PDB file of C-alpha atoms in Angstrom:
ATOM      1  CA  LYS A   1    -177.663 -28.834  20.687  1.00  0.00           C
ATOM      2  CA  ALA A   2    -174.539 -27.299  22.190  1.00  0.00           C
ATOM      3  CA  GLY A   3    -171.818 -26.205  19.813  1.00  0.00           C
ATOM      4  CA  VAL A   4    -168.125 -26.924  19.845  1.00  0.00           C
ATOM      5  CA  THR A   5    -166.523 -25.788  23.077  1.00  0.00           C
ATOM      6  CA  GLN A   6    -162.875 -24.986  23.615  1.00  0.00           C
ATOM      7  CA  THR A   7    -161.024 -24.410  26.833  1.00  0.00           C
ATOM      8  CA  PRO A   8    -159.371 -22.275  27.908  1.00  0.00           C
ATOM      9  CA  ARG A   9    -160.436 -19.283  25.817  1.00  0.00           C
ATOM     10  CA  TYR A  10    -157.290 -17.312  26.570  1.00  0.00           C
ATOM     11  CA  LEU A  11    -153.847 -18.413  27.609  1.00  0.00           C
ATOM     12  CA  ILE A  12    -150.557 -16.640  28.235  1.00  0.00           C
ATOM     13  CA  LYS A  13    -147.362 -18.668  28.342  1.00  0.00           C
ATOM     14  CA  THR A  14    -143.657 -17.976  28.129  1.00  0.00           C
ATOM     15  CA  ARG A  15    -141.156 -19.347  25.655  1.00  0.00           C
ATOM     16  CA  GLY A  16    -140.066 -22.893  26.372  1.00  0.00           C
ATOM     17  CA  GLN A  17    -143.206 -23.852  28.247  1.00  0.00           C
ATOM     18  CA  GLN A  18    -145.731 -26.339  26.987  1.00  0.00           C
ATOM     19  CA  VAL A  19    -149.483 -25.972  26.656  1.00  0.00           C
ATOM     20  CA  THR A  20    -152.514 -28.237  26.310  1.00  0.00           C
ATOM     21  CA  LEU A  21    -155.729 -27.062  24.675  1.00  0.00           C
ATOM     22  CA  SER A  22    -159.020 -28.890  24.910  1.00  0.00           C
ATOM     23  CA  CYS A  23    -161.920 -29.294  22.509  1.00  0.00           C
ATOM     24  CA  SER A  24    -165.336 -30.847  23.048  1.00  0.00           C
ATOM     25  CA  PRO A  25    -167.146 -31.540  19.766  1.00  0.00           C
ATOM     26  CA  ILE A  26    -170.830 -31.255  19.056  1.00  0.00           C
ATOM     27  CA  SER A  27    -172.662 -34.208  20.539  1.00  0.00           C
ATOM     28  CA  GLY A  28    -172.620 -37.104  18.088  1.00  0.00           C
ATOM     29  CA  HIS A  29    -169.731 -35.741  16.053  1.00  0.00           C
ATOM     30  CA  ARG A  30    -166.838 -38.135  15.748  1.00  0.00           C
ATOM     31  CA  SER A  31    -164.312 -36.112  13.794  1.00  0.00           C
ATOM     32  CA  VAL A  32    -162.242 -33.273  15.232  1.00  0.00           C
ATOM     33  CA  SER A  33    -159.839 -31.027  13.329  1.00  0.00           C
ATOM     34  CA  TRP A  34    -157.476 -28.385  14.624  1.00  0.00           C
ATOM     35  CA  TYR A  35    -156.385 -25.200  12.872  1.00  0.00           C
ATOM     36  CA  GLN A  36    -153.989 -22.391  13.659  1.00  0.00           C
ATOM     37  CA  GLN A  37    -155.016 -18.890  12.662  1.00  0.00           C
ATOM     38  CA  THR A  38    -152.469 -16.100  12.424  1.00  0.00           C
ATOM     39  CA  PRO A  39    -152.836 -12.701  10.724  1.00  0.00           C
ATOM     40  CA  GLY A  40    -150.241 -13.462   8.090  1.00  0.00           C
ATOM     41  CA  GLN A  41    -151.049 -17.090   7.281  1.00  0.00           C
ATOM     42  CA  GLY A  42    -154.793 -17.351   7.724  1.00  0.00           C
ATOM     43  CA  LEU A  43    -156.197 -20.706   8.858  1.00  0.00           C
ATOM     44  CA  GLN A  44    -153.707 -23.508   8.594  1.00  0.00           C
ATOM     45  CA  PHE A  45    -154.593 -27.141   9.135  1.00  0.00           C
ATOM     46  CA  LEU A  46    -152.869 -28.868  12.032  1.00  0.00           C
ATOM     47  CA  PHE A  47    -154.411 -32.327  12.267  1.00  0.00           C
ATOM     48  CA  GLU A  48    -157.625 -34.305  12.113  1.00  0.00           C
ATOM     49  CA  TYR A  49    -158.862 -37.140  14.298  1.00  0.00           C
ATOM     50  CA  PHE A  50    -161.609 -39.654  13.746  1.00  0.00           C
ATOM     51  CA  SER A  51    -162.441 -42.492  16.087  1.00  0.00           C
ATOM     52  CA  GLU A  52    -159.362 -41.784  18.196  1.00  0.00           C
ATOM     53  CA  THR A  53    -157.045 -42.098  15.192  1.00  0.00           C
ATOM     54  CA  GLN A  54    -155.101 -39.288  13.578  1.00  0.00           C
ATOM     55  CA  ARG A  55    -156.241 -39.360   9.957  1.00  0.00           C
ATOM     56  CA  ASN A  56    -154.313 -36.439   8.611  1.00  0.00           C
ATOM     57  CA  LYS A  57    -151.579 -34.049   9.691  1.00  0.00           C
ATOM     58  CA  GLY A  58    -150.604 -30.638   8.386  1.00  0.00           C
ATOM     59  CA  ASN A  59    -147.168 -29.224   7.850  1.00  0.00           C
ATOM     60  CA  PHE A  60    -146.267 -28.356  11.426  1.00  0.00           C
ATOM     61  CA  PRO A  61    -143.234 -29.385  13.490  1.00  0.00           C
ATOM     62  CA  GLY A  62    -143.363 -32.330  15.859  1.00  0.00           C
ATOM     63  CA  ARG A  63    -143.790 -29.948  18.807  1.00  0.00           C
ATOM     64  CA  PHE A  64    -147.456 -29.907  17.845  1.00  0.00           C
ATOM     65  CA  SER A  65    -149.307 -33.054  18.776  1.00  0.00           C
ATOM     66  CA  GLY A  66    -152.819 -34.104  19.553  1.00  0.00           C
ATOM     67  CA  ARG A  67    -155.064 -36.923  20.558  1.00  0.00           C
ATOM     68  CA  GLN A  68    -158.696 -37.885  20.649  1.00  0.00           C
ATOM     69  CA  PHE A  69    -160.478 -39.754  23.387  1.00  0.00           C
ATOM     70  CA  SER A  70    -163.188 -42.374  23.167  1.00  0.00           C
ATOM     71  CA  ASN A  71    -165.872 -39.739  23.822  1.00  0.00           C
ATOM     72  CA  SER A  72    -164.541 -37.793  20.782  1.00  0.00           C
ATOM     73  CA  ARG A  73    -163.129 -35.004  22.929  1.00  0.00           C
ATOM     74  CA  SER A  74    -159.738 -33.894  21.701  1.00  0.00           C
ATOM     75  CA  GLU A  75    -156.643 -32.209  23.062  1.00  0.00           C
ATOM     76  CA  MET A  76    -153.728 -30.630  21.318  1.00  0.00           C
ATOM     77  CA  ASN A  77    -150.362 -30.053  22.892  1.00  0.00           C
ATOM     78  CA  VAL A  78    -147.577 -27.673  21.953  1.00  0.00           C
ATOM     79  CA  SER A  79    -144.243 -28.267  23.604  1.00  0.00           C
ATOM     80  CA  THR A  80    -141.274 -25.901  23.863  1.00  0.00           C
ATOM     81  CA  LEU A  81    -143.340 -22.874  22.933  1.00  0.00           C
ATOM     82  CA  GLU A  82    -141.897 -20.272  20.581  1.00  0.00           C
ATOM     83  CA  LEU A  83    -142.978 -16.672  20.078  1.00  0.00           C
ATOM     84  CA  GLY A  84    -144.318 -17.599  16.644  1.00  0.00           C
ATOM     85  CA  ASP A  85    -146.789 -20.013  18.211  1.00  0.00           C
ATOM     86  CA  SER A  86    -148.885 -17.057  19.340  1.00  0.00           C
ATOM     87  CA  ALA A  87    -152.126 -17.544  17.462  1.00  0.00           C
ATOM     88  CA  LEU A  88    -155.806 -18.388  17.653  1.00  0.00           C
ATOM     89  CA  TYR A  89    -156.201 -22.169  17.793  1.00  0.00           C
ATOM     90  CA  LEU A  90    -159.484 -23.366  16.388  1.00  0.00           C
ATOM     91  CA  CYS A  91    -161.116 -26.725  16.768  1.00  0.00           C
ATOM     92  CA  ALA A  92    -163.803 -27.953  14.384  1.00  0.00           C
ATOM     93  CA  SER A  93    -166.010 -31.014  14.586  1.00  0.00           C
ATOM     94  CA  SER A  94    -167.946 -32.914  11.962  1.00  0.00           C
ATOM     95  CA  LEU A  95    -170.283 -35.845  12.013  1.00  0.00           C
ATOM     96  CA  GLY A  96    -167.986 -38.150  10.122  1.00  0.00           C
ATOM     97  CA  PHE A  97    -164.856 -38.247   8.115  1.00  0.00           C
ATOM     98  CA  GLY A  98    -165.892 -37.698   4.543  1.00  0.00           C
ATOM     99  CA  ALA A  99    -165.834 -35.461   1.545  1.00  0.00           C
ATOM    100  CA  THR A 100    -169.057 -33.594   2.286  1.00  0.00           C
ATOM    101  CA  ASP A 101    -168.960 -33.542   6.071  1.00  0.00           C
ATOM    102  CA  THR A 102    -169.281 -29.922   7.151  1.00  0.00           C
ATOM    103  CA  GLN A 103    -166.937 -28.759   9.885  1.00  0.00           C
ATOM    104  CA  TYR A 104    -168.367 -26.608  12.666  1.00  0.00           C
ATOM    105  CA  PHE A 105    -165.930 -24.444  14.566  1.00  0.00           C
ATOM    106  CA  GLY A 106    -165.551 -23.575  18.198  1.00  0.00           C
ATOM    107  CA  PRO A 107    -164.718 -20.062  19.433  1.00  0.00           C
ATOM    108  CA  GLY A 108    -160.997 -20.784  19.617  1.00  0.00           C
ATOM    109  CA  THR A 109    -158.258 -20.501  22.210  1.00  0.00           C
ATOM    110  CA  ARG A 110    -156.142 -17.366  21.976  1.00  0.00           C
ATOM    111  CA  LEU A 111    -152.584 -18.324  22.899  1.00  0.00           C
ATOM    112  CA  THR A 112    -150.030 -15.616  23.593  1.00  0.00           C
ATOM    113  CA  VAL A 113    -146.394 -16.605  24.016  1.00  0.00           C
ATOM    114  CA  LEU A 114    -144.172 -14.048  25.728  1.00  0.00           C
TER     115      LEU A 114
ATOM    116  CA  ASP B   1    -147.880 -22.415  -2.440  1.00  0.00           C
ATOM    117  CA  GLN B   2    -151.317 -20.998  -1.777  1.00  0.00           C
ATOM    118  CA  GLN B   3    -153.877 -23.367  -3.232  1.00  0.00           C
ATOM    119  CA  VAL B   4    -156.898 -21.259  -2.313  1.00  0.00           C
ATOM    120  CA  LYS B   5    -156.699 -17.536  -2.939  1.00  0.00           C
ATOM    121  CA  GLN B   6    -158.951 -14.697  -1.971  1.00  0.00           C
ATOM    122  CA  ASN B   7    -157.337 -11.810  -3.756  1.00  0.00           C
ATOM    123  CA  SER B   8    -159.409  -9.037  -2.217  1.00  0.00           C
ATOM    124  CA  PRO B   9    -158.466  -8.492   1.430  1.00  0.00           C
ATOM    125  CA  SER B  10    -161.426  -6.168   1.880  1.00  0.00           C
ATOM    126  CA  LEU B  11    -164.687  -5.118   0.294  1.00  0.00           C
ATOM    127  CA  SER B  12    -167.123  -2.303   1.114  1.00  0.00           C
ATOM    128  CA  VAL B  13    -170.745  -2.419  -0.025  1.00  0.00           C
ATOM    129  CA  GLN B  14    -173.775  -0.264   0.623  1.00  0.00           C
ATOM    130  CA  GLU B  15    -176.622  -1.795   2.589  1.00  0.00           C
ATOM    131  CA  GLY B  16    -179.203  -3.337   0.281  1.00  0.00           C
ATOM    132  CA  ARG B  17    -176.772  -3.852  -2.585  1.00  0.00           C
ATOM    133  CA  ILE B  18    -175.132  -7.077  -3.713  1.00  0.00           C
ATOM    134  CA  SER B  19    -171.860  -8.267  -2.171  1.00  0.00           C
ATOM    135  CA  ILE B  20    -169.710 -10.497  -4.351  1.00  0.00           C
ATOM    136  CA  LEU B  21    -166.784 -12.287  -2.756  1.00  0.00           C
ATOM    137  CA  ASN B  22    -164.391 -14.168  -4.979  1.00  0.00           C
ATOM    138  CA  CYS B  23    -162.150 -17.173  -4.521  1.00  0.00           C
ATOM    139  CA  ASP B  24    -159.727 -18.934  -6.862  1.00  0.00           C
ATOM    140  CA  TYR B  25    -158.121 -22.316  -6.427  1.00  0.00           C
ATOM    141  CA  THR B  26    -155.280 -24.085  -8.155  1.00  0.00           C
ATOM    142  CA  ASN B  27    -155.711 -27.717  -7.151  1.00  0.00           C
ATOM    143  CA  SER B  28    -157.921 -29.490  -9.682  1.00  0.00           C
ATOM    144  CA  MET B  29    -158.470 -32.311  -7.167  1.00  0.00           C
ATOM    145  CA  PHE B  30    -160.616 -30.072  -4.976  1.00  0.00           C
ATOM    146  CA  ASP B  31    -164.227 -31.103  -5.356  1.00  0.00           C
ATOM    147  CA  TYR B  32    -166.076 -29.604  -2.406  1.00  0.00           C
ATOM    148  CA  PHE B  33    -166.127 -25.952  -1.458  1.00  0.00           C
ATOM    149  CA  LEU B  34    -167.388 -24.082   1.568  1.00  0.00           C
ATOM    150  CA  TRP B  35    -167.803 -20.509   2.731  1.00  0.00           C
ATOM    151  CA  TYR B  36    -167.437 -19.488   6.336  1.00  0.00           C
ATOM    152  CA  LYS B  37    -168.108 -16.175   8.044  1.00  0.00           C
ATOM    153  CA  LYS B  38    -166.054 -15.029  11.004  1.00  0.00           C
ATOM    154  CA  TYR B  39    -166.705 -12.276  13.526  1.00  0.00           C
ATOM    155  CA  PRO B  40    -163.875 -11.037  15.761  1.00  0.00           C
ATOM    156  CA  ALA B  41    -163.247 -13.224  18.822  1.00  0.00           C
ATOM    157  CA  GLU B  42    -165.477 -15.987  17.450  1.00  0.00           C
ATOM    158  CA  GLY B  43    -164.828 -19.136  15.456  1.00  0.00           C
ATOM    159  CA  PRO B  44    -165.817 -19.322  11.778  1.00  0.00           C
ATOM    160  CA  THR B  45    -169.493 -20.019  11.130  1.00  0.00           C
ATOM    161  CA  PHE B  46    -170.468 -22.266   8.240  1.00  0.00           C
ATOM    162  CA  LEU B  47    -172.506 -20.439   5.593  1.00  0.00           C
ATOM    163  CA  ILE B  48    -172.945 -22.495   2.472  1.00  0.00           C
ATOM    164  CA  SER B  49    -171.226 -25.202   0.460  1.00  0.00           C
ATOM    165  CA  ILE B  50    -171.164 -26.551  -3.063  1.00  0.00           C
ATOM    166  CA  SER B  51    -170.071 -29.793  -4.619  1.00  0.00           C
ATOM    167  CA  SER B  52    -168.130 -29.832  -7.858  1.00  0.00           C
ATOM    168  CA  ILE B  53    -171.021 -31.578  -9.604  1.00  0.00           C
ATOM    169  CA  LYS B  54    -173.061 -28.378  -9.255  1.00  0.00           C
ATOM    170  CA  ASP B  55    -172.467 -24.874 -10.523  1.00  0.00           C
ATOM    171  CA  LYS B  56    -174.801 -23.055  -8.155  1.00  0.00           C
ATOM    172  CA  ASN B  57    -176.215 -23.449  -4.673  1.00  0.00           C
ATOM    173  CA  GLU B  58    -178.630 -21.091  -2.949  1.00  0.00           C
ATOM    174  CA  ASP B  59    -179.579 -20.596   0.659  1.00  0.00           C
ATOM    175  CA  GLY B  60    -181.694 -17.558   1.382  1.00  0.00           C
ATOM    176  CA  ARG B  61    -179.701 -14.421   0.690  1.00  0.00           C
ATOM    177  CA  PHE B  62    -176.545 -16.437  -0.025  1.00  0.00           C
ATOM    178  CA  THR B  63    -175.671 -17.999  -3.372  1.00  0.00           C
ATOM    179  CA  VAL B  64    -172.425 -19.699  -4.273  1.00  0.00           C
ATOM    180  CA  PHE B  65    -171.373 -20.093  -7.892  1.00  0.00           C
ATOM    181  CA  LEU B  66    -168.711 -22.527  -9.050  1.00  0.00           C
ATOM    182  CA  ASN B  67    -166.862 -22.324 -12.377  1.00  0.00           C
ATOM    183  CA  LYS B  68    -164.765 -25.465 -12.510  1.00  0.00           C
ATOM    184  CA  SER B  69    -163.066 -24.674 -15.796  1.00  0.00           C
ATOM    185  CA  ALA B  70    -161.851 -21.360 -14.398  1.00  0.00           C
ATOM    186  CA  LYS B  71    -161.217 -22.827 -10.929  1.00  0.00           C
ATOM    187  CA  HIS B  72    -163.214 -19.963  -9.504  1.00  0.00           C
ATOM    188  CA  LEU B  73    -166.042 -19.632  -7.060  1.00  0.00           C
ATOM    189  CA  SER B  74    -167.945 -16.673  -5.762  1.00  0.00           C
ATOM    190  CA  LEU B  75    -170.332 -15.920  -2.934  1.00  0.00           C
ATOM    191  CA  HIS B  76    -173.185 -13.519  -3.606  1.00  0.00           C
ATOM    192  CA  ILE B  77    -175.057 -11.889  -0.753  1.00  0.00           C
ATOM    193  CA  VAL B  78    -178.292 -10.178  -1.740  1.00  0.00           C
ATOM    194  CA  PRO B  79    -179.348  -7.874  -0.224  1.00  0.00           C
ATOM    195  CA  SER B  80    -176.369  -7.042   1.963  1.00  0.00           C
ATOM    196  CA  GLN B  81    -177.103  -6.125   5.561  1.00  0.00           C
ATOM    197  CA  PRO B  82    -174.904  -4.413   8.182  1.00  0.00           C
ATOM    198  CA  GLY B  83    -174.887  -7.663  10.187  1.00  0.00           C
ATOM    199  CA  ASP B  84    -173.102  -9.314   7.263  1.00  0.00           C
ATOM    200  CA  SER B  85    -169.992  -7.293   8.067  1.00  0.00           C
ATOM    201  CA  ALA B  86    -167.381  -9.929   8.903  1.00  0.00           C
ATOM    202  CA  VAL B  87    -164.415 -11.774   7.436  1.00  0.00           C
ATOM    203  CA  TYR B  88    -165.425 -14.380   4.861  1.00  0.00           C
ATOM    204  CA  PHE B  89    -163.288 -17.442   4.249  1.00  0.00           C
ATOM    205  CA  CYS B  90    -163.417 -19.697   1.252  1.00  0.00           C
ATOM    206  CA  ALA B  91    -162.360 -23.313   1.857  1.00  0.00           C
ATOM    207  CA  ALA B  92    -161.794 -26.270  -0.436  1.00  0.00           C
ATOM    208  CA  ARG B  93    -161.513 -29.985   0.082  1.00  0.00           C
ATOM    209  CA  GLY B  94    -160.291 -32.873  -2.012  1.00  0.00           C
ATOM    210  CA  ASN B  95    -161.509 -36.452  -1.973  1.00  0.00           C
ATOM    211  CA  PRO B  96    -158.949 -39.212  -1.439  1.00  0.00           C
ATOM    212  CA  ARG B  97    -161.275 -41.619  -3.225  1.00  0.00           C
ATOM    213  CA  SER B  98    -160.795 -39.611  -6.403  1.00  0.00           C
ATOM    214  CA  GLY B  99    -157.087 -39.115  -6.042  1.00  0.00           C
ATOM    215  CA  ALA B 100    -156.724 -36.128  -3.744  1.00  0.00           C
ATOM    216  CA  GLY B 101    -154.432 -36.572  -0.767  1.00  0.00           C
ATOM    217  CA  SER B 102    -156.928 -36.123   2.019  1.00  0.00           C
ATOM    218  CA  TYR B 103    -160.206 -34.640   3.180  1.00  0.00           C
ATOM    219  CA  GLN B 104    -158.534 -31.731   4.931  1.00  0.00           C
ATOM    220  CA  LEU B 105    -159.901 -28.251   4.336  1.00  0.00           C
ATOM    221  CA  THR B 106    -157.628 -25.678   2.720  1.00  0.00           C
ATOM    222  CA  PHE B 107    -158.621 -22.103   3.481  1.00  0.00           C
ATOM    223  CA  GLY B 108    -158.085 -18.810   1.734  1.00  0.00           C
ATOM    224  CA  LYS B 109    -156.829 -15.884   3.805  1.00  0.00           C
ATOM    225  CA  GLY B 110    -160.215 -14.222   3.952  1.00  0.00           C
ATOM    226  CA  THR B 111    -161.976 -11.112   2.700  1.00  0.00           C
ATOM    227  CA  LYS B 112    -163.214  -8.530   5.168  1.00  0.00           C
ATOM    228  CA  LEU B 113    -166.673  -7.364   4.135  1.00  0.00           C
ATOM    229  CA  SER B 114    -167.984  -4.062   5.419  1.00  0.00           C
ATOM    230  CA  VAL B 115    -171.635  -3.279   4.751  1.00  0.00           C
ATOM    231  CA  ILE B 116    -172.267   0.429   5.106  1.00  0.00           C
ATOM    232  CA  PRO B 117    -175.707   1.477   6.400  1.00  0.00           C
TER     233      PRO B 117
END
């Protein structure tokens, strides 16, 4: 079974631009979560989607948004990019939306904002 | 406010010996805990998990211990192998059905394990 895939793997943008990252979950998985990883803050939760509905959102500004499609694929969007948005963005999928559902991560998208 | 803490940023262990990675949490509503391993340029890989109703879970060379009263968990790797060299993340999750806010995972900042041949 194929794992979680994320595209693109690397991205370079300039301040003020916007960016869209894509995530395809493991086949059959219906829940997708997004995380931001930076050296100083570790992995920080962005949001989680299940059945096309945002179930939970982390403490990030409104410039960060996401959505999930009927095939469970998900996208996240960052508008008006800032230098501090440079990070590894990780997507994780799980079978369902529950306490013991294990999240499996993709390889991440490395975003650099210049 | 860091709810999940991994106080050792790095750990070096000789090949064949035991590696012990520690994790402390502050939120008593957490009831499910996971360990992930991460190599550079890759996403975290799930290793092992434990529910708060247990105090130990084993999977091959990996054992996780949970001490709820101390709000502490540890990952033991025996024997350690050079391929275990990676960053290890501890993660915790609450259960909204028991009063926690959500199912989201809260991660520690990681411990870099180096296994020396």
